[in-house]
N, CA, C and O of each residue as an XYZ file, in Angstrom:
468
protein
N       0.907     -1.217     -0.120
C      -0.116     -0.003     -0.112
C       0.815      1.245     -0.017
O       1.889      1.252      0.584
N       0.326      2.185     -0.615
C       1.213      3.563     -0.956
C       0.097      4.636     -0.402
O      -1.059      4.462     -0.015
N       0.910      5.815     -0.521
C      -0.067      6.816     -0.094
C       0.292      8.072     -0.982
O       1.471      8.289     -1.261
N      -0.610      8.810     -1.379
C      -0.439     10.067     -2.123
C      -0.741     11.234     -1.575
O      -1.943     11.455     -1.426
N       0.144     12.183     -1.175
C      -0.147     13.490     -0.412
C      -0.293     14.559     -1.200
O       0.664     14.834     -1.924
N      -1.217     15.209     -1.243
C      -1.345     16.516     -2.227
C      -1.083     17.747     -1.597
O      -1.633     18.207     -0.597
N      -0.077     18.293     -2.370
C       0.637     19.611     -1.558
C       0.716     20.597     -2.698
O       1.609     21.444     -2.668
N      -0.151     20.562     -3.713
C       0.356     21.492     -4.826
C      -0.533     22.569     -4.802
O      -0.368     23.280     -5.793
N      -1.556     23.028     -3.932
C      -2.317     24.125     -4.163
C      -1.770     25.452     -3.730
O      -0.638     25.501     -3.251
N      -2.500     26.528     -3.868
C      -2.212     27.759     -3.710
C      -2.276     28.350     -2.299
O      -1.814     29.462     -2.045
N      -2.847     27.591     -1.421
C      -3.023     28.132      0.066
C      -3.581     29.472      0.096
O      -3.152     30.241      0.957
N      -4.461     29.862     -0.706
C      -5.122     31.179     -0.895
C      -5.604     31.791      0.559
O      -5.250     32.877      1.019
N      -6.409     30.928      1.115
C      -6.911     31.414      2.357
C      -5.944     31.650      3.481
O      -6.132     32.562      4.287
N      -4.970     30.888      3.543
C      -3.972     30.877      4.504
C      -3.030     32.065      4.245
O      -2.459     32.613      5.188
N      -2.877     32.431      3.084
C      -1.968     33.628      2.689
C      -0.452     33.341      2.547
O       0.411     34.153      2.213
N      -0.280     31.948      2.885
C       1.289     31.571      2.670
C       1.136     29.846      2.481
O       0.070     29.236      2.564
N       2.190     29.373      2.269
C       2.078     27.780      2.040
C       1.761     27.224      3.270
O       2.532     27.320      4.225
N       0.599     26.598      3.338
C       0.136     25.797      4.514
C       1.057     24.748      4.692
O       1.150     24.418      5.874
N       1.656     24.214      4.038
C       2.277     23.144      4.252
C       3.586     23.191      5.031
O       4.165     22.275      5.614
N       3.927     24.529      4.896
C       5.088     24.866      5.701
C       4.766     25.586      7.215
O       5.650     25.938      7.996
N       3.335     25.722      7.447
C       3.157     26.140      8.906
C       3.506     25.065     10.020
O       3.352     23.854      9.861
N       3.948     25.609     11.056
C       4.282     24.814     12.217
C       3.361     24.593     13.176
O       2.762     25.487     13.774
N       3.196     23.175     13.383
C       2.349     22.614     14.518
C       3.143     21.984     15.431
O       3.483     20.839     15.130
N       3.559     22.467     16.550
C       4.434     22.063     17.862
C       5.562     21.374     17.032
O       5.670     20.149     16.977
N       6.295     22.140     16.467
C       7.676     21.693     15.757
C       7.863     21.017     14.561
O       8.945     20.839     14.003
N       6.608     20.592     14.132
C       6.633     19.984     12.807
C       5.739     20.844     11.880
O       4.815     21.525     12.325
N       6.093     20.770     10.444
C       5.374     21.180      9.520
C       3.959     20.448      9.333
O       3.836     19.246      9.569
N       2.954     21.215      8.916
C       1.609     20.519      8.422
C       2.016     19.357      7.649
O       1.683     18.217      7.974
N       2.695     19.611      6.682
C       3.001     18.502      5.630
C       3.747     17.145      6.179
O       3.538     15.975      5.858
N       4.703     17.703      7.131
C       5.260     16.489      7.899
C       4.227     15.587      8.858
O       4.102     14.363      8.873
N       3.615     16.470      9.554
C       2.409     15.922     10.188
C       1.507     14.738      9.332
O       1.257     13.608      9.750
N       1.147     15.241      8.192
C       0.192     14.579      7.509
C       0.993     13.344      6.808
O       0.383     12.280      6.697
N       2.192     13.428      6.380
C       3.115     12.378      6.028
C       3.258     11.347      7.226
O       3.115     10.139      7.038
N       3.509     11.818      8.301
C       3.661     10.846      9.663
C       2.723     10.154      9.819
O       2.995      9.114     10.418
N       1.428     10.305      9.459
C       0.135      9.593      9.553
C       0.432      8.041      9.292
O       0.061      7.124     10.025
N       1.270      7.904      7.956
C       1.305      6.533      7.269
C       2.423      5.763      7.817
O       2.624      4.634      7.368
N       3.204      6.261      8.771
C       4.413      5.741      9.177
C       4.086      4.181      9.587
O       3.249      4.058     10.481
N       4.538      3.210      9.146
C       4.261      1.812      9.703
C       3.029      1.373      8.995
O       2.665      0.244      9.324
N       2.320      1.951      8.140
C       1.222      1.554      7.597
C       1.361      1.389      6.069
O       0.827      0.402      5.564
N       2.001      2.226      5.316
C       2.264      2.307      3.961
C       3.922      2.062      3.651
O       4.872      2.391      4.362
N       3.927      1.433      2.459
C       5.718      1.276      2.022
C       6.240      2.717      1.529
O       7.426      3.026      1.640
N       5.383      3.480      1.039
C       6.035      4.700      0.525
C       4.804      5.767      0.349
O       3.607      5.523      0.195
N       5.394      6.866      0.412
C       4.464      8.148      0.306
C       5.092      8.882     -0.823
O       6.302      9.038     -0.984
N       3.925      9.412     -1.753
C       4.424     10.344     -2.975
C       3.655     11.583     -2.497
O       2.454     11.695     -2.249
N       4.618     12.460     -2.429
C       4.105     14.083     -2.139
C       4.037     14.862     -3.404
O       5.070     15.067     -4.042
N       2.825     15.329     -3.825
C       2.572     16.143     -5.074
C       2.924     17.545     -4.981
O       2.192     18.171     -4.214
N       3.743     18.144     -5.487
C       4.079     19.675     -5.313
C       3.517     20.454     -6.496
O       3.125     19.777     -7.447
N       3.429     21.648     -6.567
C       2.777     22.525     -7.329
C       3.203     23.919     -7.133
O       4.382     24.213     -7.327
N       2.311     24.835     -6.750
C       2.499     26.250     -6.771
C       3.689     26.624     -5.811
O       4.554     27.433     -6.145
N       3.676     26.032     -4.694
C       4.838     26.155     -3.483
C       5.866     25.147     -3.883
O       6.482     24.707     -2.912
N       6.235     24.640     -5.080
C       6.982     23.709     -5.337
C       8.352     23.820     -4.475
O       8.686     22.925     -3.698
N       8.934     24.717     -4.633
C      10.340     24.959     -3.832
C      10.380     24.653     -2.414
O      11.161     23.847     -1.906
N       9.383     25.425     -1.712
C       8.849     25.120     -0.320
C       8.681     23.691      0.130
O       9.347     23.150      1.013
N       7.635     23.095     -0.635
C       7.211     21.774     -0.471
C       8.239     20.656     -0.626
O       8.267     19.661      0.098
N       9.139     20.922     -1.700
C      10.140     20.127     -2.132
C      11.405     20.150     -1.075
O      12.107     19.155     -0.893
N      11.590     21.273     -0.473
C      12.705     21.365      0.569
C      12.246     20.629      1.789
O      13.011     19.870      2.382
N      10.924     20.851      2.205
C      10.339     20.022      3.388
C      10.514     18.574      3.237
O      10.985     17.847      4.113
N      10.123     18.201      2.112
C      10.240     16.738      1.939
C      11.859     16.318      1.741
O      12.230     15.234      2.192
N      12.605     17.011      1.205
C      13.908     16.773      1.176
C      14.416     16.617      2.715
O      14.935     15.581      3.131
N      14.219     17.679      3.438
C      14.759     17.569      4.775
C      14.338     16.223      5.445
O      15.187     15.472      5.925
N      13.126     15.964      5.462
C      12.481     14.856      5.955
C      13.207     13.470      5.353
O      13.470     12.481      6.036
N      13.440     13.603      4.099
C      14.392     12.217      3.615
C      15.763     12.147      4.001
O      16.340     11.072      4.164
N      16.402     13.469      4.178
C      17.731     13.590      4.551
C      17.950     13.086      5.885
O      18.861     12.290      6.115
N      17.120     13.530      6.826
C      17.071     13.131      8.172
C      16.807     11.854      8.579
O      16.962     11.414      9.718
N      16.375     11.231      7.551
C      15.880      9.568      7.758
C      14.861      9.452      8.828
O      14.912      8.426      9.505
N      13.811     10.454      9.135
C      12.747     10.405     10.202
C      11.765      9.049     10.106
O      11.144      8.638     11.086
N      11.724      8.540      9.048
C      10.764      7.740      8.549
C      11.192      6.606      7.917
O      11.865      6.812      6.907
N      10.960      5.270      8.274
C      11.143      4.066      7.555
C      10.557      3.876      6.253
O      11.107      3.117      5.455
N       9.481      4.496      5.953
C       8.903      4.456      4.525
C       9.701      4.963      3.757
O      10.670      5.588      4.187
N       9.457      4.797      2.410
C      10.053      5.624      1.117
C       9.135      6.958      1.164
O       7.929      7.015      1.403
N       9.913      7.877      0.911
C       9.037      9.483      0.579
C       9.483      9.860     -0.502
O      10.711      9.953     -0.498
N       8.888     10.175     -1.642
C       9.198     10.668     -2.979
C       8.354     12.088     -3.217
O       7.468     12.471     -2.453
N       8.722     12.694     -4.235
C       8.060     13.762     -4.494
C       7.924     13.890     -6.213
O       8.837     13.525     -6.954
N       6.772     14.405     -6.658
C       6.570     14.591     -7.866
C       6.168     16.012     -7.931
O       5.638     16.579     -6.974
N       6.465     16.692     -9.265
C       5.895     17.916     -9.387
C       4.691     17.938    -10.639
O       4.798     17.508    -11.787
N       3.572     18.569    -10.009
C       2.421     18.633    -11.088
C       2.389     19.862    -11.614
O       2.014     20.798    -10.909
N       2.775     20.062    -12.930
C       2.835     21.256    -13.811
C       1.574     21.847    -14.037
O       1.423     23.020    -14.378
N       0.556     20.931    -13.823
C      -0.979     21.389    -14.158
C      -1.700     21.756    -12.925
O      -2.927     21.653    -12.916
N      -0.997     22.218    -11.770
C      -1.697     22.369    -10.630
C      -2.867     23.343    -10.797
O      -3.945     23.261    -10.209
N      -2.511     24.251    -11.661
C      -3.587     25.392    -11.924
C      -5.045     24.826    -12.369
O      -6.049     25.528    -12.493
N      -4.970     23.402    -12.591
C      -6.107     22.824    -13.315
C      -6.897     22.208    -11.960
O      -8.019     21.732    -12.133
N      -6.410     22.218    -10.844
C      -7.069     22.016     -9.757
C      -6.497     20.503     -9.111
O      -5.569     19.842     -9.576
N      -7.319     20.175     -7.927
C      -6.903     18.789     -7.262
C      -6.662     17.677     -8.060
O      -5.625     17.020     -7.967
N      -7.724     17.384     -8.980
C      -7.782     16.190     -9.700
C      -6.497     16.075    -10.533
O      -6.020     14.949    -10.677
N      -5.966     17.001    -11.025
C      -4.686     17.100    -11.859
C      -3.580     16.702    -10.900
O      -2.596     16.200    -11.442
N      -3.550     16.828     -9.597
C      -2.588     16.417     -8.655
C      -2.881     14.945     -8.362
O      -1.940     14.153     -8.414
N      -3.944     14.573     -8.098
C      -4.353     13.260     -8.008
C      -3.882     12.338     -9.124
O      -3.586     11.176     -8.845
N      -3.805     12.747    -10.249
C      -3.612     11.930    -11.402
C      -2.055     12.020    -11.512
O      -1.424     11.049    -11.930
N      -1.488     13.070    -11.176
C       0.068     13.104    -11.253
C       0.723     12.138    -10.297
O       1.733     11.474    -10.535
N      -0.059     12.148     -9.067
C       0.345     11.210     -7.919
C       0.221      9.882     -8.277
O       1.150      9.085     -8.144
N      -0.991      9.552     -8.777
C      -1.330      8.247     -9.082
C      -0.268      7.660    -10.089
O       0.128      6.501     -9.961
N       0.181      8.488    -11.092
C       1.188      7.976    -12.090
C       2.540      7.687    -11.348
O       3.427      6.982    -11.828
N       2.592      8.197    -10.340
C       4.082      7.938     -9.703
C       4.105      6.704     -8.902
O       5.156      6.380     -8.351
N       2.990      5.949     -8.780
C       2.818      4.859     -7.830
C       3.573      3.789     -8.490
O       3.857      3.808     -9.688
N       3.943      2.691     -7.528
C       4.584      1.531     -8.147
C       3.726      0.186     -8.139
O       3.933     -0.885     -8.710
N       2.547      0.661     -7.180
C       1.661     -0.538     -7.103
C       0.240      0.066     -7.457
O       0.115      1.170     -7.987
N      -0.879     -0.806     -7.097
C      -2.198     -0.440     -7.630
C      -3.189     -0.010     -6.623
O      -4.392      0.092     -6.862
N      -2.596      0.253     -5.417
C      -3.347      0.520     -4.253
C      -2.667      1.776     -3.538
O      -1.465      1.866     -3.290
N      -3.721      2.803     -3.228
C      -3.085      3.958     -2.539
C      -4.235      4.668     -2.029
O      -5.345      4.737     -2.555
N      -3.745      5.326     -0.661
C      -4.601      6.052     -0.007
C      -4.227      7.748     -0.374
O      -3.079      8.184     -0.286
N      -5.257      8.476     -0.739
C      -4.839      9.757     -1.236
C      -5.505     10.721     -0.151
O      -6.656     10.518      0.233
N      -4.747     11.756      0.316
C      -5.121     12.743      1.281
C      -4.713     13.949      0.910
O      -3.734     14.014      0.167
N      -5.309     15.038      1.302
C      -4.666     16.427      1.168
C      -3.564     16.557      2.126
O      -3.505     15.906      3.169
N      -2.559     17.546      1.686
C      -1.521     17.440      2.654
C      -1.783     18.416      3.842
O      -0.963     18.532      4.753
N      -2.927     19.096      3.802
C      -3.313     19.814      4.875
C      -4.316     19.312      5.957
O      -5.143     19.990      6.566
N      -4.070     18.006      6.061
C      -5.044     17.097      6.983
C      -4.251     16.427      7.974
O      -4.322     15.207      8.124
N      -3.369     17.288      8.776
C      -2.558     16.509      9.948
C      -3.224     16.152     11.038
O      -2.597     15.614     11.951
N      -4.331     16.334     11.129
C      -5.124     15.796     12.302
C      -6.035     14.591     12.005
O      -6.870     14.231     12.835
N      -5.888     14.006     10.894
C      -6.581     12.693     10.760
C      -6.113     11.654     11.850
O      -4.934     11.563     12.191
N      -6.987     10.983     12.300
C      -6.668      9.955     13.337
C      -6.054      8.751     12.721
O      -6.361      8.498     11.557
N      -5.264      8.011     13.322
C      -4.657      6.824     12.823
C      -5.691      5.630     12.630
O      -5.576      4.799     11.729
N      -6.764      5.633     13.619
C      -7.922      4.725     13.264
C      -8.767      5.021     12.032
O      -9.471      4.160     11.504
N      -8.669      6.256     11.603
C      -9.565      6.735     10.301
C      -8.583      6.272      9.164
O      -9.094      5.770      8.162
N      -7.325      6.388      9.229
C      -6.627      5.849      8.039
C      -6.685      4.338      7.878
O      -6.759      3.822      6.763
N      -6.650      3.616      9.034
C      -6.770      2.342      9.014
C      -8.141      1.685      8.465
O      -8.258      0.641      7.825
N      -9.128      2.565      8.882
C     -10.424      2.341      8.378
C     -10.755      2.265      6.948
O     -11.489      1.427      6.425
N     -10.045      3.369      6.290
C     -10.156      3.569      4.960
C      -9.438      2.642      4.310
O      -9.401      2.641      3.079
């Protein structure tokens, strides 16, 4: 099982990149990625509008080897077409046929919810 984390949006309401916002020492994006630790073999993060920021966050996580799952990133050059284009881009990067898809700004989803899905 793999996961696709969507982090390509404009963050319009937030006024800055939501993925980089801090929650108790971790970014929103890292908290969302961490939901899948021990549950999936890999996580694909889809970047877009805030590409540099999102890719830096992911690279820091990978460099520090914080998780045992593989974490990769793909860029959606069609992010302006909406979330479905990011879902398509993320799914194209999967190695298997099963995946959980989640918006990157959902760090408070509970582990039992992930397992139920």
